[in-house]
C-alpha cells in the first residue's frame, strides 16, 4: 500500500521524460489525454500528473493564476509550507452511507482524479487526513459535509464513492478561515446518480482552492 503512490509517481516521471515533458504524465497510468472541447479551446494539451515535480513553479503570471493571491496561500502552491493544520470536518449521513478517514496511500486515491496543477498534486500527495464517503442504495436524505477552517494552512482530500445504481445528494459547506488546497474526487458506478452542491461561507480573507 505505502509504495503504490511512489511507484505511480516514478512511472509518470519516466513517461514525461521520454515524451520531452510535452504530453500528459497521466498517460502512464491509463488516463486518456485531454483534447479541446471545441476549436476555440487554446489548451490542446494539458499536463495531468500526481507528481508535483512534473509541474513548473508558479509565478502568478500564468493565465489561470493571475487573479489568485499566491502569497496568501502561504506556500501551499509550491510545497514550501510546513503543513500542520487540518480543517474540522463533520459528516452527517443517512442510512446507506459509510465514512472512513484515509491518507494519500489509500488505494482509491487518484483513481478518478488526476491533478492538473502543482497545488492540486501537492495536496493529493501531502494531505494528512482525508475522508472517504461511500454511498450504497438510494438515500432518503442528503449527505452533509461541513469543512471549517481554523486559520491554518492545510491540504485535504474528499473522495466520494457512489456505488452502481446508488442515488445521492451531497452538500459540501465550507466555513471559517483557512488557506486550504483540497481535492474532491468522485467515483460513480454504473447507473449511479449524484447531485453535488458546494457552498462557500469562508471569511473574507480565507483562500480555498479545490479540484474536482
Tab-separated table of C-alpha atoms in Angstrom:
chain	number	residue	atom	x	y	z
A	1	UNK	CA	0.000	0.000	0.000
A	2	UNK	CA	2.604	2.527	1.099
A	3	UNK	CA	4.621	2.137	-2.081
A	4	UNK	CA	1.708	2.443	-4.537
A	5	UNK	CA	1.874	6.240	-4.778
A	6	UNK	CA	5.680	6.200	-5.044
A	7	UNK	CA	5.560	3.648	-7.866
A	8	UNK	CA	2.910	5.649	-9.748
A	9	UNK	CA	4.888	8.872	-9.475
A	10	UNK	CA	8.048	7.153	-10.701
A	11	UNK	CA	6.199	5.769	-13.724
A	12	UNK	CA	4.782	9.199	-14.554
A	13	UNK	CA	8.202	10.851	-14.286
A	14	UNK	CA	9.633	8.330	-16.769
A	15	UNK	CA	6.758	8.952	-19.189
A	16	UNK	CA	7.233	12.714	-19.061
A	17	UNK	CA	10.979	12.369	-19.567
A	18	UNK	CA	10.534	10.116	-22.583
A	19	UNK	CA	7.998	12.481	-24.147
A	20	UNK	CA	10.082	15.582	-23.554
A	21	UNK	CA	7.654	16.907	-20.946
A	22	UNK	CA	5.108	17.956	-23.579
A	23	UNK	CA	2.444	15.333	-23.050
A	24	UNK	CA	0.394	14.195	-20.103
A	25	UNK	CA	2.113	12.280	-17.349
A	26	UNK	CA	-1.270	10.655	-16.766
A	27	UNK	CA	-0.806	8.584	-19.933
A	28	UNK	CA	1.435	6.370	-17.830
A	29	UNK	CA	-1.462	5.379	-15.602
A	30	UNK	CA	-4.025	4.845	-18.342
A	31	UNK	CA	-5.857	8.185	-18.304
A	32	UNK	CA	-6.928	9.439	-21.717
A	33	UNK	CA	-5.207	12.676	-22.801
A	34	UNK	CA	-7.155	15.935	-22.697
A	35	UNK	CA	-8.488	17.242	-26.007
A	36	UNK	CA	-10.112	20.593	-26.766
A	37	UNK	CA	-13.902	20.601	-26.455
A	38	UNK	CA	-14.111	22.895	-29.460
A	39	UNK	CA	-11.682	24.526	-31.932
A	40	UNK	CA	-11.625	27.719	-29.831
A	41	UNK	CA	-10.082	25.895	-26.864
A	42	UNK	CA	-6.450	27.035	-26.813
A	43	UNK	CA	-5.298	24.310	-24.426
A	44	UNK	CA	-4.754	21.445	-26.885
A	45	UNK	CA	-2.583	19.696	-24.336
A	46	UNK	CA	-2.901	19.896	-20.566
A	47	UNK	CA	-0.459	18.369	-18.175
A	48	UNK	CA	-2.063	15.937	-15.747
A	49	UNK	CA	0.045	14.230	-13.115
A	50	UNK	CA	0.049	13.149	-9.489
A	51	UNK	CA	3.730	14.181	-9.323
A	52	UNK	CA	4.141	17.801	-8.127
A	53	UNK	CA	7.631	17.930	-9.669
A	54	UNK	CA	6.119	17.448	-13.129
A	55	UNK	CA	4.698	20.990	-12.985
A	56	UNK	CA	6.705	24.214	-13.322
A	57	UNK	CA	6.872	26.634	-10.398
A	58	UNK	CA	4.037	29.169	-10.287
A	59	UNK	CA	4.856	32.872	-10.553
A	60	UNK	CA	1.330	34.337	-10.686
A	61	UNK	CA	1.647	35.465	-14.303
A	62	UNK	CA	0.031	32.335	-15.717
A	63	UNK	CA	-3.376	32.992	-17.270
A	64	UNK	CA	-5.232	30.675	-14.885
A	65	UNK	CA	-3.404	32.021	-11.802
A	66	UNK	CA	-3.144	35.763	-12.441
A	67	UNK	CA	-6.145	36.592	-10.218
A	68	UNK	CA	-5.045	34.295	-7.383
A	69	UNK	CA	-3.155	35.913	-4.444
A	70	UNK	CA	-0.337	33.373	-4.254
A	71	UNK	CA	1.198	34.994	-1.156
A	72	UNK	CA	-1.967	34.236	0.799
A	73	UNK	CA	-1.589	30.537	0.001
A	74	UNK	CA	1.329	30.565	2.457
A	75	UNK	CA	3.435	28.133	0.424
A	76	UNK	CA	0.688	25.624	-0.337
A	77	UNK	CA	1.244	26.265	-4.051
A	78	UNK	CA	4.925	25.328	-4.072
A	79	UNK	CA	5.348	22.914	-1.143
A	80	UNK	CA	7.369	25.336	0.991
A	81	UNK	CA	4.776	25.388	3.776
A	82	UNK	CA	5.063	23.146	6.804
A	83	UNK	CA	1.504	21.877	6.927
A	84	UNK	CA	0.382	21.279	10.470
A	85	UNK	CA	-3.275	22.215	10.291
A	86	UNK	CA	-6.430	20.384	9.353
A	87	UNK	CA	-9.923	21.525	8.606
A	88	UNK	CA	-12.541	20.425	11.098
A	89	UNK	CA	-14.674	18.026	9.061
A	90	UNK	CA	-18.068	16.787	10.197
A	91	UNK	CA	-20.212	14.463	8.127
A	92	UNK	CA	-23.932	13.857	8.671
A	93	UNK	CA	-25.105	10.782	6.823
A	94	UNK	CA	-28.361	8.864	6.405
A	95	UNK	CA	-28.601	5.077	6.298
A	96	UNK	CA	-26.648	3.570	3.411
A	97	UNK	CA	-23.535	5.712	3.831
A	98	UNK	CA	-20.202	4.878	5.431
A	99	UNK	CA	-17.411	7.346	6.275
A	100	UNK	CA	-13.723	6.478	6.621
A	101	UNK	CA	-10.638	8.563	7.384
A	102	UNK	CA	-7.972	7.975	4.729
A	103	UNK	CA	-4.426	9.027	3.817
A	104	UNK	CA	-2.636	9.564	0.471
A	105	UNK	CA	-1.745	5.875	0.154
A	106	UNK	CA	-5.338	4.648	0.169
A	107	UNK	CA	-5.763	2.530	-3.000
A	108	UNK	CA	-8.715	4.574	-4.283
A	109	UNK	CA	-6.973	7.970	-4.063
A	110	UNK	CA	-6.133	9.225	-7.552
A	111	UNK	CA	-8.157	6.582	-9.406
A	112	UNK	CA	-10.835	9.074	-10.510
A	113	UNK	CA	-8.933	12.376	-10.341
A	114	UNK	CA	-5.507	13.229	-11.763
A	115	UNK	CA	-4.332	16.734	-10.715
A	116	UNK	CA	-3.964	19.388	-13.376
A	117	UNK	CA	-1.719	21.814	-11.493
A	118	UNK	CA	1.054	21.856	-8.896
A	119	UNK	CA	-1.046	22.817	-5.815
A	120	UNK	CA	-3.525	20.021	-6.524
A	121	UNK	CA	-0.734	17.476	-6.946
A	122	UNK	CA	0.881	18.639	-3.695
A	123	UNK	CA	-2.455	18.326	-1.892
A	124	UNK	CA	-3.031	14.786	-3.173
A	125	UNK	CA	0.475	13.723	-2.147
A	126	UNK	CA	0.747	15.520	1.195
A	127	UNK	CA	-2.705	15.664	2.777
A	128	UNK	CA	-2.705	14.284	6.304
A	129	UNK	CA	-6.315	13.209	6.673
A	130	UNK	CA	-8.997	12.839	4.051
A	131	UNK	CA	-12.499	11.418	4.030
A	132	UNK	CA	-13.858	8.519	2.010
A	133	UNK	CA	-17.653	8.669	1.805
A	134	UNK	CA	-19.198	5.527	0.304
A	135	UNK	CA	-22.817	5.559	-0.844
A	136	UNK	CA	-24.848	2.430	-1.498
A	137	UNK	CA	-28.532	2.482	-2.489
A	138	UNK	CA	-30.930	5.378	-2.903
A	139	UNK	CA	-30.578	7.799	0.007
A	140	UNK	CA	-33.594	9.267	1.765
A	141	UNK	CA	-31.738	12.418	2.895
A	142	UNK	CA	-28.690	14.428	1.781
A	143	UNK	CA	-25.150	13.797	2.968
A	144	UNK	CA	-23.987	16.985	4.707
A	145	UNK	CA	-20.237	17.613	4.862
A	146	UNK	CA	-19.125	20.693	6.828
A	147	UNK	CA	-15.492	21.799	6.494
A	148	UNK	CA	-14.450	24.514	8.953
A	149	UNK	CA	-11.145	26.358	8.807
A	150	UNK	CA	-9.270	27.416	11.947
A	151	UNK	CA	-6.854	29.924	10.423
A	152	UNK	CA	-4.174	27.406	9.475
A	153	UNK	CA	-2.672	26.250	6.174
A	154	UNK	CA	-3.867	22.812	5.170
A	155	UNK	CA	-4.228	20.201	2.460
A	156	UNK	CA	-7.241	17.917	2.245
A	157	UNK	CA	-8.945	15.303	0.111
A	158	UNK	CA	-12.579	14.215	-0.118
A	159	UNK	CA	-13.369	11.022	-2.012
A	160	UNK	CA	-16.989	10.227	-2.893
A	161	UNK	CA	-17.515	6.607	-3.928
A	162	UNK	CA	-21.063	6.176	-5.264
A	163	UNK	CA	-21.813	2.528	-5.889
A	164	UNK	CA	-23.626	1.249	-9.010
A	165	UNK	CA	-27.265	2.407	-9.227
A	166	UNK	CA	-26.956	4.407	-5.998
A	167	UNK	CA	-28.589	7.841	-5.823
A	168	UNK	CA	-27.448	10.649	-3.525
A	169	UNK	CA	-27.293	14.367	-2.867
A	170	UNK	CA	-24.044	15.525	-1.227
A	171	UNK	CA	-23.709	19.071	0.142
A	172	UNK	CA	-20.251	20.480	0.924
A	173	UNK	CA	-20.313	23.529	3.189
A	174	UNK	CA	-17.074	25.479	3.756
A	175	UNK	CA	-16.838	27.796	6.765
A	176	UNK	CA	-14.353	29.726	8.844
A	177	UNK	CA	-10.895	30.970	7.908
A	178	UNK	CA	-8.096	28.975	6.263
A	179	UNK	CA	-5.559	28.742	3.484
A	180	UNK	CA	-6.580	25.402	2.052
A	181	UNK	CA	-5.992	23.302	-1.052
A	182	UNK	CA	-8.112	20.188	-1.377
A	183	UNK	CA	-9.315	17.741	-3.976
A	184	UNK	CA	-12.869	16.477	-4.369
A	185	UNK	CA	-12.688	13.133	-6.128
A	186	UNK	CA	-15.844	11.422	-7.382
A	187	UNK	CA	-16.175	7.754	-8.353
A	188	UNK	CA	-19.509	6.947	-9.979
A	189	UNK	CA	-20.606	3.373	-10.508
A	190	UNK	CA	-22.702	2.275	-13.471
A	191	UNK	CA	-26.160	3.832	-13.330
A	192	UNK	CA	-25.289	5.971	-10.287
A	193	UNK	CA	-26.888	9.400	-9.798
A	194	UNK	CA	-25.082	12.066	-7.765
A	195	UNK	CA	-26.014	15.709	-7.162
A	196	UNK	CA	-23.042	17.568	-5.654
A	197	UNK	CA	-23.549	21.015	-4.121
A	198	UNK	CA	-20.660	23.180	-2.848
A	199	UNK	CA	-21.346	26.151	-0.552
A	200	UNK	CA	-18.636	28.690	0.252
A	201	UNK	CA	-19.004	30.606	3.516
A	202	UNK	CA	-15.330	31.398	4.138
A	203	UNK	CA	-14.433	34.593	5.962
A	204	UNK	CA	-13.284	37.443	3.712
A	205	UNK	CA	-9.539	36.780	3.933
A	206	UNK	CA	-9.700	32.999	3.510
A	207	UNK	CA	-8.288	31.327	0.401
A	208	UNK	CA	-9.615	27.983	-0.745
A	209	UNK	CA	-8.667	26.053	-3.867
A	210	UNK	CA	-10.303	22.781	-4.868
A	211	UNK	CA	-10.196	20.419	-7.819
A	212	UNK	CA	-12.889	18.047	-8.917
